[in-house]
Coordinates of N, CA and C and ligand atoms in Angstrom, one line a residue:
M241 N -20.7 2.0 11.0 CA -21.5 2.0 9.8 C -22.7 1.1 9.9
S242 N -23.8 1.5 9.6 CA -24.9 0.4 9.7 C -25.1 -0.3 8.4
N243 N -25.0 0.5 7.2 CA -25.2 -0.3 5.9 C -23.9 -0.4 5.2
L244 N -23.6 -1.6 5.2 CA -22.3 -2.2 4.6 C -22.4 -2.6 3.0
S245 N -23.6 -2.4 2.4 CA -23.8 -2.8 1.0 C -23.4 -1.7 0.2
A246 N -22.7 -2.0 -1.0 CA -22.3 -1.0 -1.9 C -23.5 -0.9 -2.9
T247 N -23.7 0.5 -3.2 CA -24.9 0.8 -4.1 C -24.2 1.1 -5.4
S248 N -25.0 0.9 -6.5 CA -24.4 1.2 -7.9 C -24.3 2.8 -8.0
A249 N -25.0 3.5 -7.2 CA -25.0 4.9 -7.6 C -23.4 5.5 -7.4
A250 N -23.2 6.3 -8.3 CA -21.9 6.9 -8.2 C -21.9 8.3 -8.8
T251 N -21.1 9.1 -8.2 CA -21.1 10.5 -8.6 C -20.8 10.6 -10.1
A252 N -21.6 11.4 -10.8 CA -21.2 11.5 -12.3 C -19.9 11.7 -12.7
G253 N -19.3 10.9 -13.5 CA -17.9 11.2 -13.9 C -16.8 10.5 -13.1
A254 N -17.2 10.3 -11.8 CA -16.2 9.7 -10.9 C -16.1 8.1 -11.0
P255 N -15.0 7.4 -11.0 CA -15.0 6.1 -11.1 C -15.8 5.5 -10.1
S256 N -16.6 4.4 -10.5 CA -17.2 3.6 -9.4 C -16.5 2.2 -9.2
G257 N -17.0 1.4 -8.3 CA -16.4 0.1 -8.0 C -15.2 0.3 -6.9
P258 N -14.8 -0.6 -6.4 CA -13.8 -0.6 -5.2 C -12.6 0.3 -5.6
M259 N -12.2 1.1 -4.6 CA -10.9 1.7 -4.7 C -9.7 1.0 -3.9
G260 N -8.6 0.6 -4.5 CA -7.6 0.1 -3.8 C -6.8 1.3 -3.2
I261 N -6.3 1.0 -2.0 CA -5.4 2.1 -1.4 C -4.1 1.4 -1.1
F262 N -3.1 1.8 -1.5 CA -1.8 1.2 -1.4 C -0.8 2.2 -0.7
G263 N -0.8 2.1 0.7 CA 0.1 3.0 1.4 C 1.5 2.4 1.7
G264 N 2.4 3.3 1.9 CA 3.7 2.8 2.2 C 4.8 3.9 2.3
T265 N 6.0 3.7 2.7 CA 6.8 4.7 2.8 C 7.6 5.0 1.4
F266 N 7.4 3.9 0.6 CA 8.0 4.0 -0.8 C 9.4 4.8 -0.7
D267 N 10.3 4.2 -0.1 CA 11.5 4.9 0.2 C 12.7 4.1 -0.3
P268 N 12.9 3.7 -1.6 CA 12.0 4.1 -2.7 C 10.9 3.1 -3.2
I269 N 10.1 3.6 -4.0 CA 9.1 2.6 -4.5 C 10.0 1.7 -5.6
H270 N 9.5 0.4 -5.7 CA 10.3 -0.5 -6.5 C 9.3 -1.6 -7.2
Y271 N 9.8 -2.5 -8.0 CA 8.9 -3.4 -8.8 C 8.1 -4.4 -7.8
G272 N 8.7 -4.6 -6.6 CA 7.8 -5.5 -5.7 C 6.5 -4.8 -5.4
H273 N 6.5 -3.5 -5.2 CA 5.2 -2.7 -5.0 C 4.4 -2.7 -6.2
L274 N 5.0 -2.3 -7.3 CA 4.3 -2.2 -8.5 C 3.7 -3.4 -9.0
R275 N 4.3 -4.5 -9.1 CA 4.0 -5.8 -9.6 C 2.8 -6.2 -8.7
T276 N 2.9 -6.1 -7.3 CA 1.8 -6.4 -6.4 C 0.5 -5.6 -6.7
A277 N 0.5 -4.3 -6.9 CA -0.4 -3.5 -7.2 C -1.0 -3.8 -8.5
Y278 N -0.3 -4.1 -9.5 CA -0.8 -4.5 -10.9 C -1.6 -5.8 -10.8
E279 N -1.0 -6.8 -10.2 CA -1.8 -8.1 -10.2 C -3.1 -7.8 -9.4
L280 N -3.0 -7.1 -8.3 CA -4.3 -6.9 -7.6 C -5.3 -6.1 -8.4
L281 N -4.9 -5.1 -9.1 CA -5.8 -4.3 -10.1 C -6.5 -5.2 -10.9
E282 N -5.7 -6.2 -11.5 CA -6.3 -7.1 -12.6 C -7.2 -8.2 -11.8
I283 N -6.6 -8.9 -10.8 CA -7.3 -10.0 -10.2 C -8.6 -9.5 -9.5
L284 N -8.7 -8.4 -8.9 CA -9.7 -8.0 -8.0 C -10.6 -7.0 -8.9
R285 N -10.2 -6.8 -10.1 CA -11.0 -5.9 -11.1 C -11.2 -4.6 -10.4
L286 N -10.2 -4.0 -10.0 CA -10.2 -2.7 -9.2 C -10.1 -1.7 -10.5
P287 N -11.0 -0.6 -10.5 CA -10.8 0.5 -11.4 C -9.8 1.3 -11.1
E288 N -9.5 1.4 -9.8 CA -8.3 2.3 -9.3 C -7.6 1.8 -8.3
I289 N -6.2 2.0 -8.2 CA -5.4 1.8 -7.0 C -4.6 3.1 -6.8
R290 N -4.9 3.7 -5.5 CA -4.2 4.9 -5.3 C -3.0 4.6 -4.3
F291 N -1.9 5.1 -4.9 CA -0.6 5.0 -4.2 C -0.6 6.2 -3.1
M292 N -0.3 5.8 -1.9 CA -0.5 6.9 -0.9 C 0.8 6.9 0.0
P293 N 1.8 7.7 -0.5 CA 3.1 7.7 0.3 C 2.8 8.2 1.7
A294 N 3.3 7.7 2.8 CA 3.1 8.1 4.0 C 4.0 9.3 4.3
G295 N 3.4 10.2 5.2 CA 4.2 11.5 5.5 C 5.2 11.1 6.5
M296 N 4.8 10.9 7.7 CA 5.6 10.5 8.9 C 5.1 9.2 9.4
P297 N 5.7 8.0 8.9 CA 5.2 6.8 9.4 C 5.2 6.6 10.9
P298 N 4.1 6.2 11.5 CA 4.1 6.0 12.9 C 5.1 5.0 13.5
H299 N 5.3 4.0 12.6 CA 6.3 2.8 13.3 C 7.7 3.1 13.0
R300 N 8.1 4.2 12.3 CA 9.4 4.3 11.9 C 10.1 5.6 12.5
S301 N 11.4 5.7 12.6 CA 12.1 6.8 13.0 C 11.9 7.9 12.1
G302 N 11.8 7.7 10.7 CA 11.8 8.8 9.8 C 12.1 8.2 8.4
T303 N 12.1 9.0 7.4 CA 12.3 8.5 6.0 C 13.7 8.9 5.7
F304 N 14.2 8.4 4.6 CA 15.6 8.6 4.1 C 15.5 9.7 3.0
A305 N 14.8 9.6 2.0 CA 14.6 10.6 0.9 C 13.5 11.5 1.5
P306 N 13.6 12.8 1.2 CA 12.6 13.8 1.6 C 11.2 13.4 1.1
N307 N 10.2 13.9 1.8 CA 8.8 13.7 1.3 C 8.5 13.9 -0.1
E308 N 8.9 15.1 -0.5 CA 8.7 15.6 -2.0 C 9.3 14.7 -2.9
Q309 N 10.5 14.2 -2.5 CA 11.1 13.2 -3.5 C 10.5 12.0 -3.8
R310 N 10.0 11.4 -2.4 CA 9.3 10.0 -2.5 C 8.1 10.2 -3.4
L311 N 7.4 11.3 -3.2 CA 6.2 11.7 -3.9 C 6.5 11.7 -5.5
E312 N 7.6 12.5 -5.8 CA 8.0 12.5 -7.1 C 8.3 11.1 -7.8
M313 N 9.0 10.3 -6.9 CA 9.3 8.9 -7.4 C 8.1 8.0 -7.6
V314 N 7.0 8.2 -6.8 CA 5.8 7.3 -6.9 C 5.1 7.8 -8.1
R315 N 5.0 9.2 -8.4 CA 4.4 9.7 -9.6 C 5.0 9.1 -10.8
A316 N 6.4 9.2 -10.8 CA 7.1 8.8 -12.0 C 6.9 7.2 -12.1
A317 N 6.7 6.5 -11.1 CA 6.6 5.1 -11.1 C 5.3 4.7 -11.9
V318 N 4.1 5.5 -11.5 CA 2.8 5.0 -12.0 C 2.4 5.7 -13.3
A319 N 3.2 6.5 -13.8 CA 2.9 7.4 -15.1 C 2.6 6.4 -16.1
G320 N 1.5 6.6 -16.8 CA 1.1 5.8 -18.0 C 0.3 4.5 -17.6
Q321 N 0.2 4.0 -16.3 CA -0.5 2.9 -16.1 C -1.9 3.2 -15.8
P322 N -3.0 2.9 -16.6 CA -4.3 3.3 -16.4 C -4.8 2.6 -15.0
G323 N -5.3 3.4 -14.2 CA -5.9 2.8 -13.0 C -5.0 3.2 -11.8
F324 N -3.8 3.4 -12.1 CA -2.9 3.7 -10.9 C -2.9 5.3 -10.7
T325 N -3.1 5.7 -9.5 CA -3.2 7.0 -9.3 C -2.4 7.3 -8.0
V326 N -2.1 8.7 -7.7 CA -1.2 9.0 -6.5 C -2.1 10.0 -5.7
D327 N -2.1 9.7 -4.5 CA -2.8 10.6 -3.4 C -1.7 11.1 -2.5
D328 N -1.6 12.3 -2.5 CA -0.5 13.0 -1.6 C -1.0 13.5 -0.3
R329 N -2.2 13.0 0.1 CA -3.0 13.7 1.4 C -1.9 13.3 2.6
E330 N -1.4 12.2 2.9 CA -0.6 11.9 3.9 C 0.7 12.7 4.0
I331 N 1.3 12.9 2.7 CA 2.5 13.8 2.7 C 2.1 15.2 3.0
R332 N 1.0 15.7 2.7 CA 0.7 17.1 3.0 C 0.3 17.3 4.4
K333 N -0.1 16.2 5.1 CA -0.6 16.4 6.5 C 0.6 16.6 7.3
S334 N 0.5 17.4 8.4 CA 1.7 17.3 9.3 C 1.4 16.4 10.5
G335 N 2.3 15.8 11.0 CA 2.1 14.8 12.1 C 2.0 13.3 11.4
P336 N 1.8 12.4 12.2 CA 1.8 11.0 11.8 C 0.7 10.7 10.9
S337 N 0.8 9.7 9.9 CA -0.3 9.3 9.0 C -0.8 8.0 9.5
Y338 N -2.1 8.1 10.2 CA -2.6 6.9 10.7 C -3.6 6.2 9.5
S339 N -3.5 5.0 9.2 CA -4.3 4.4 8.2 C -5.8 4.6 8.5
V340 N -6.1 4.6 9.8 CA -7.6 4.6 10.2 C -8.1 6.0 9.9
E341 N -7.2 7.0 10.0 CA -7.7 8.3 9.8 C -7.9 8.5 8.3
T342 N -6.9 8.1 7.5 CA -7.0 8.2 6.1 C -8.3 7.5 5.5
L343 N -8.4 6.3 6.0 CA -9.7 5.5 5.5 C -10.9 6.3 5.9
A344 N -10.9 6.8 7.1 CA -12.2 7.6 7.5 C -12.3 8.8 6.5
E345 N -11.4 9.4 6.2 CA -11.5 10.6 5.3 C -12.1 10.1 4.0
L346 N -11.3 9.0 3.4 CA -11.9 8.6 2.1 C -13.3 8.2 2.2
R347 N -13.7 7.4 3.3 CA -15.0 6.8 3.5 C -16.0 8.0 3.5
A348 N -15.7 9.2 4.1 CA -16.5 10.4 4.0 C -16.6 11.0 2.6
E349 N -15.5 10.8 1.9 CA -15.5 11.4 0.5 C -16.2 10.5 -0.5
Y350 N -16.2 9.2 -0.3 CA -16.7 8.3 -1.2 C -17.6 7.3 -0.5
P351 N -18.8 7.9 0.0 CA -19.7 7.1 0.9 C -20.1 5.7 0.1
D352 N -20.2 5.7 -1.2 CA -20.7 4.6 -2.0 C -19.7 3.6 -2.6
R353 N -18.4 3.8 -2.4 CA -17.4 3.0 -3.0 C -16.8 2.1 -1.8
P354 N -16.7 0.8 -2.2 CA -15.9 -0.1 -1.4 C -14.5 0.4 -1.3
L355 N -13.9 0.3 -0.1 CA -12.4 0.8 0.0 C -11.6 -0.5 0.2
C356 N -10.6 -0.6 -0.5 CA -9.7 -1.9 -0.1 C -8.4 -1.4 0.1
L357 N -7.9 -1.5 1.4 CA -6.6 -1.1 2.0 C -5.7 -2.4 1.7
I358 N -4.6 -2.1 0.8 CA -3.8 -3.1 0.4 C -2.6 -3.1 1.2
I359 N -2.2 -4.2 1.8 CA -1.0 -4.3 2.6 C -0.2 -5.6 2.4
G360 N 1.0 -5.7 2.7 CA 1.7 -6.9 2.5 C 1.5 -7.8 3.8
M361 N 1.9 -9.1 3.6 CA 1.6 -10.0 4.8 C 2.4 -9.6 5.9
D362 N 3.6 -9.1 5.8 CA 4.5 -8.5 6.8 C 3.9 -7.4 7.7
A363 N 3.2 -6.6 6.9 CA 2.4 -5.5 7.5 C 1.1 -6.0 8.3
F364 N 0.5 -7.0 7.7 CA -0.8 -7.5 8.1 C -0.3 -8.1 9.7
L365 N 0.8 -8.9 9.7 CA 1.2 -9.5 11.0 C 1.4 -8.5 12.1
G366 N 1.6 -7.3 11.7 CA 2.0 -6.2 12.7 C 0.7 -5.4 12.9
L367 N -0.5 -5.8 12.4 CA -1.7 -5.0 12.5 C -2.1 -4.5 13.8
P368 N -2.1 -5.4 14.8 CA -2.5 -5.1 16.2 C -1.8 -4.0 16.9
K369 N -0.6 -3.6 16.3 CA 0.1 -2.5 16.8 C -0.3 -1.2 16.1
W370 N -1.2 -1.2 15.1 CA -1.6 0.0 14.4 C -2.7 0.6 15.2
H371 N -2.8 2.0 15.2 CA -3.6 2.9 15.9 C -5.1 2.5 15.5
R372 N -5.8 2.2 16.5 CA -7.3 1.9 16.3 C -7.5 0.9 15.2
W373 N -6.8 -0.4 15.2 CA -6.7 -1.2 14.1 C -8.1 -1.8 14.0
R374 N -8.8 -2.1 15.0 CA -10.1 -2.8 15.0 C -11.1 -2.0 14.0
E375 N -10.9 -0.7 14.0 CA -11.9 0.1 13.2 C -11.6 0.1 11.8
L376 N -10.4 -0.4 11.4 CA -10.2 -0.4 9.9 C -11.2 -1.2 9.2
L377 N -11.7 -2.3 9.7 CA -12.7 -3.1 8.9 C -14.2 -2.5 8.9
T378 N -14.3 -1.6 9.8 CA -15.6 -0.9 9.7 C -15.6 0.2 8.5
L379 N -14.5 0.5 8.1 CA -14.3 1.6 7.1 C -14.0 1.0 5.7
G380 N -13.3 -0.1 5.6 CA -13.0 -0.8 4.3 C -12.6 -2.2 4.5
H381 N -12.1 -2.8 3.4 CA -11.6 -4.2 3.4 C -10.3 -4.1 3.5
L382 N -9.7 -5.3 4.0 CA -8.2 -5.6 3.8 C -7.8 -6.5 2.8
V383 N -6.9 -6.0 2.0 CA -6.3 -7.1 0.9 C -4.8 -7.3 1.2
V384 N -4.6 -8.4 1.6 CA -3.3 -8.8 2.0 C -2.6 -9.6 1.1
A385 N -1.5 -9.0 0.6 CA -0.5 -9.4 -0.4 C 0.5 -10.4 0.2
H386 N 0.6 -11.7 -0.3 CA 1.6 -12.6 0.3 C 2.9 -12.1 -0.1
R387 N 3.9 -12.1 0.8 CA 5.4 -11.7 0.6 C 6.2 -13.0 1.0
P388 N 7.3 -13.0 0.4 CA 8.1 -14.3 0.5 C 8.5 -14.4 2.0
G389 N 8.3 -15.5 2.6 CA 8.8 -15.8 4.0 C 7.8 -15.5 5.0
W390 N 6.7 -15.1 4.6 CA 5.7 -14.7 5.7 C 4.3 -15.5 5.6
N391 N 3.9 -16.2 6.6 CA 2.7 -17.0 6.5 C 1.6 -16.3 7.2
A392 N 0.3 -16.7 6.7 CA -0.9 -16.2 7.4 C -1.1 -16.6 8.8
P393 N -1.5 -15.8 9.7 CA -1.7 -16.3 11.0 C -2.9 -17.2 11.2
T394 N -2.7 -18.3 12.0 CA -3.8 -19.2 12.2 C -4.3 -19.1 13.7
H395 N -3.7 -18.3 14.6 CA -4.1 -18.2 15.8 C -3.9 -16.8 16.4
G396 N -4.5 -16.5 17.6 CA -4.2 -15.1 18.3 C -5.2 -14.2 17.5
P397 N -5.1 -13.0 17.9 CA -6.2 -11.9 17.5 C -6.4 -12.0 16.0
L398 N -5.2 -12.1 15.2 CA -5.3 -12.1 13.7 C -5.8 -13.3 13.2
G399 N -5.6 -14.5 13.8 CA -6.1 -15.7 13.2 C -7.8 -15.7 13.5
E400 N -8.1 -15.1 14.6 CA -9.5 -14.9 14.8 C -10.3 -14.0 13.9
L401 N -9.4 -13.0 13.7 CA -10.0 -11.9 12.7 C -10.2 -12.5 11.3
L402 N -9.5 -13.3 11.0 CA -9.4 -14.0 9.6 C -10.6 -15.0 9.6
V403 N -10.9 -15.7 10.8 CA -12.0 -16.6 10.7 C -13.3 -15.7 10.5
D404 N -13.4 -14.6 11.2 CA -14.7 -13.8 11.2 C -14.9 -13.0 9.9
H405 N -13.7 -12.6 9.2 CA -13.8 -11.6 8.2 C -13.2 -12.1 6.9
G406 N -12.4 -13.2 6.9 CA -11.7 -13.7 5.8 C -12.7 -13.9 4.7
T407 N -12.3 -13.8 3.3 CA -13.2 -14.2 2.2 C -12.3 -14.6 1.1
G408 N -12.7 -15.5 0.4 CA -12.0 -15.9 -1.0 C -12.8 -15.4 -2.2
T409 N -13.8 -14.6 -1.9 CA -14.6 -14.3 -3.1 C -14.5 -12.7 -3.4
V410 N -13.9 -12.5 -4.7 CA -13.7 -11.1 -5.1 C -15.0 -10.4 -5.1
R411 N -16.2 -11.0 -5.5 CA -17.5 -10.3 -5.6 C -17.8 -9.6 -4.2
E412 N -17.5 -10.3 -3.1 CA -17.8 -9.7 -1.9 C -17.2 -8.2 -1.7
L413 N -16.0 -8.1 -2.2 CA -15.2 -6.9 -2.2 C -15.9 -5.7 -2.9
H414 N -16.8 -6.2 -4.0 CA -17.4 -5.3 -4.8 C -18.8 -5.0 -4.3
E415 N -19.4 -6.0 -3.5 CA -20.9 -5.8 -3.1 C -20.9 -5.3 -1.7
Q416 N -19.8 -5.3 -1.0 CA -19.8 -4.8 0.3 C -18.9 -3.5 0.5
L417 N -19.2 -2.6 1.1 CA -18.3 -1.4 1.4 C -17.1 -1.7 2.2
A418 N -17.1 -2.6 3.1 CA -16.2 -2.8 4.1 C -16.3 -4.2 4.8
G419 N -15.3 -4.5 5.6 CA -15.6 -5.7 6.5 C -15.0 -7.0 6.2
R420 N -14.3 -7.1 4.9 CA -13.7 -8.3 4.5 C -12.2 -8.4 4.5
I421 N -11.5 -9.6 4.6 CA -10.2 -9.7 4.5 C -9.9 -10.7 3.3
Y422 N -9.2 -10.2 2.4 CA -8.9 -11.1 1.2 C -7.4 -11.1 1.1
I423 N -6.8 -12.4 1.1 CA -5.4 -12.7 1.1 C -5.2 -13.1 -0.4
H424 N -4.2 -12.6 -0.9 CA -4.0 -13.1 -2.4 C -2.3 -13.2 -2.5
A425 N -2.1 -14.4 -3.1 CA -0.7 -14.6 -3.3 C -0.2 -13.8 -4.7
V426 N 0.6 -13.0 -4.6 CA 1.1 -12.3 -5.7 C 2.5 -13.0 -6.1
T427 N 3.0 -12.5 -7.3 CA 4.2 -13.0 -7.7 C 5.3 -12.6 -6.8
Q428 N 6.2 -13.5 -6.4 CA 7.0 -13.2 -5.3 C 8.2 -12.5 -5.8
L429 N 8.4 -11.2 -5.6 CA 9.6 -10.5 -6.0 C 10.3 -10.1 -4.8
E430 N 11.5 -10.7 -4.5 CA 12.1 -10.4 -3.1 C 12.9 -9.1 -3.2
I431 N 12.3 -8.1 -3.3 CA 12.7 -6.7 -3.2 C 12.3 -5.9 -2.2
S432 N 13.2 -5.4 -1.5 CA 12.8 -4.4 -0.3 C 13.4 -3.0 -0.5
S433 N 12.6 -2.0 0.0 CA 13.3 -0.8 -0.1 C 14.7 -0.7 0.6
T434 N 14.6 -1.4 1.8 CA 15.9 -1.3 2.7 C 17.0 -1.8 1.8
D435 N 16.9 -3.0 1.1 CA 17.9 -3.7 0.4 C 18.3 -2.7 -0.7
V436 N 17.4 -2.0 -1.4 CA 17.6 -1.2 -2.4 C 18.5 0.0 -2.1
R437 N 18.1 0.6 -0.9 CA 19.0 1.7 -0.5 C 20.4 1.3 -0.1
A438 N 20.4 0.1 0.5 CA 21.8 -0.4 0.9 C 22.6 -0.6 -0.3
L439 N 21.9 -1.1 -1.4 CA 22.8 -1.3 -2.6 C 23.2 -0.1 -3.2
I440 N 22.3 1.0 -3.3 CA 22.6 2.2 -3.8 C 23.9 2.9 -2.9
S441 N 23.8 2.9 -1.6 CA 24.7 3.4 -0.8 C 26.0 2.9 -0.9
T442 N 26.2 1.7 -1.5 CA 27.5 1.2 -1.7 C 27.9 1.4 -3.2
G443 N 27.2 2.4 -3.9 CA 27.6 2.6 -5.2 C 27.2 1.9 -6.4
R444 N 26.3 1.0 -6.0 CA 25.7 -0.1 -7.1 C 24.6 0.6 -7.7
D445 N 24.2 0.1 -8.9 CA 23.1 0.5 -9.7 C 21.8 -0.1 -9.4
P446 N 20.6 0.6 -9.1 CA 19.4 -0.1 -8.9 C 18.7 -0.4 -10.1
R447 N 19.3 -0.5 -11.3 CA 18.6 -0.8 -12.7 C 17.9 -2.1 -12.6
Y448 N 16.7 -2.3 -13.2 CA 15.9 -3.4 -13.2 C 15.2 -3.6 -11.9
L449 N 15.4 -2.9 -10.7 CA 14.7 -3.2 -9.6 C 13.5 -2.2 -9.5
M450 N 13.4 -1.2 -10.4 CA 12.4 -0.1 -10.4 C 12.2 0.4 -11.7
P451 N 11.3 1.1 -12.1 CA 11.1 1.8 -13.4 C 12.3 2.8 -13.6
D452 N 12.6 3.0 -14.8 CA 13.8 4.0 -15.1 C 13.5 5.3 -14.5
G453 N 12.3 5.7 -14.6 CA 12.0 7.2 -14.1 C 12.3 7.3 -12.7
V454 N 12.2 6.3 -11.9 CA 12.4 6.4 -10.5 C 14.0 6.2 -10.3
R455 N 14.6 5.4 -11.0 CA 16.0 5.3 -10.9 C 16.7 6.6 -11.4
R456 N 16.2 7.2 -12.3 CA 16.8 8.6 -12.8 C 16.7 9.6 -11.6
I457 N 15.5 9.6 -10.9 CA 15.4 10.6 -9.9 C 16.4 10.2 -8.8
I458 N 16.6 9.0 -8.4 CA 17.7 8.7 -7.4 C 19.0 8.9 -7.8
L459 N 19.3 8.6 -9.0 CA 20.7 9.0 -9.5 C 21.1 10.5 -9.6
E460 N 19.9 11.2 -10.1 CA 20.2 12.8 -10.1 C 20.1 13.5 -8.9
T461 N 19.4 12.9 -8.0 CA 19.4 13.6 -6.6 C 20.5 13.1 -5.7
G462 N 20.8 11.9 -5.8 CA 21.9 11.3 -4.9 C 21.2 11.1 -3.6
C463 N 19.8 10.9 -3.5 CA 19.2 10.9 -2.3 C 19.5 9.6 -1.3
Y464 N 20.0 8.6 -2.0 CA 20.5 7.5 -1.2 C 21.9 7.2 -1.0
A465 N 22.7 8.2 -1.5 CA 24.2 7.9 -1.7 C 24.9 7.7 -0.5
R466 N 24.4 8.2 0.7 CA 25.1 8.2 2.0 C 25.3 6.8 2.5
K467 N 26.4 6.6 3.2 CA 26.8 5.1 3.6 C 25.7 4.6 4.6
D468 N 25.0 5.5 5.3 CA 24.1 4.8 6.4 C 22.6 4.6 6.0
M469 N 22.5 4.6 4.7 CA 21.2 4.4 4.0 C 20.4 3.2 4.2
G470 N 21.1 2.2 4.6 CA 20.6 0.7 4.3 C 19.4 0.5 5.5
R471 N 19.8 0.3 6.7 CA 18.8 -0.1 7.7 C 18.0 1.1 8.2
G472 N 16.6 0.9 8.3 CA 15.9 2.0 8.9 C 15.6 2.0 10.3
Ligands
ATP624 P1 11.4 -1.5 3.8 O1 12.4 -2.5 3.3 O2 12.0 -0.2 4.1 O3 10.6 -2.1 5.0 P2 9.4 -2.1 1.9 O4 10.1 -2.4 0.6 O5 8.8 -3.1 2.6 O6 10.4 -1.2 2.7 P3 7.1 -0.1 2.2 O7 7.1 1.1 1.6 O8 7.3 -0.2 3.6 O9 8.4 -1.1 1.3 O10 6.0 -1.0 1.8 C1 4.7 -0.7 1.4 C2 3.9 -1.9 1.3 O11 4.3 -2.7 0.3 C3 3.8 -2.7 2.5 O12 2.6 -3.3 2.8 C4 4.7 -3.9 2.1 O13 4.4 -5.1 2.9 C5 4.4 -4.1 0.7 N1 5.7 -4.6 -0.1 C6 6.9 -4.1 -0.1 N2 7.8 -4.8 -0.7 C7 7.0 -5.8 -1.4 C8 7.3 -7.0 -2.2 N3 8.4 -7.1 -2.7 N4 6.2 -7.7 -2.5 C9 5.0 -7.6 -2.1 N5 4.6 -6.5 -1.3 C10 5.7 -5.6 -0.8

């Protein structure tokens, strides 16, 4: 992309300003995801964060709850929060969901909006294994949320990437369409989907780890009730 500056022109009626994109397996979605997204929505002054459940994650053997149910849980989780939206394009697609392809699609659909791909620090550390990972920064920014126990890299390809692309300035995420990496420490909630599934599979109640609407779907469908649900 030759011009990385964001223009103020926006399609009439459509939100302008940077779009946050929060991808994940969300198997299930929990308060660690939601609090992270909420804090970034506020701090980065994002008009929108799109939750994008992955269809068939490239780095995993498969998901535990069926696609439609993960999507339903994400919809229930974000209902009522202004700025939180759900994009089901990766679920609808057959085959693996690569972030670079999703970002390229969004870039074509929203040529004037900065795109901010939100990932946890654990995911950022695995970035060099992602499909065409170096292209991601030509399409959007990376917003990295600190998670408990994971530190930012200081050397190697990711350390170099941070030297070249890192920023501490929110304004740059608004003024440029792509190319910056912004690391932000969010409230540390040590919740993981793996642990939530493990807890449910032993008959325990996930109350207070996720919104009630999500818990209800889990209890009604019994989607994590089997004993082998813990480790992916
Ligand atoms: P699993 O335990 O199965 O690995 P997970 O809880 O990490 O799942 P994912 O759906 O894989 O959930 O995560 C989607 C994104 O959310 C990733 O970028 C991940 O780093 C981030 N994330 C997950 N849990 C938290 C948390 N507690 N705090 C901040 N970020 C989180």
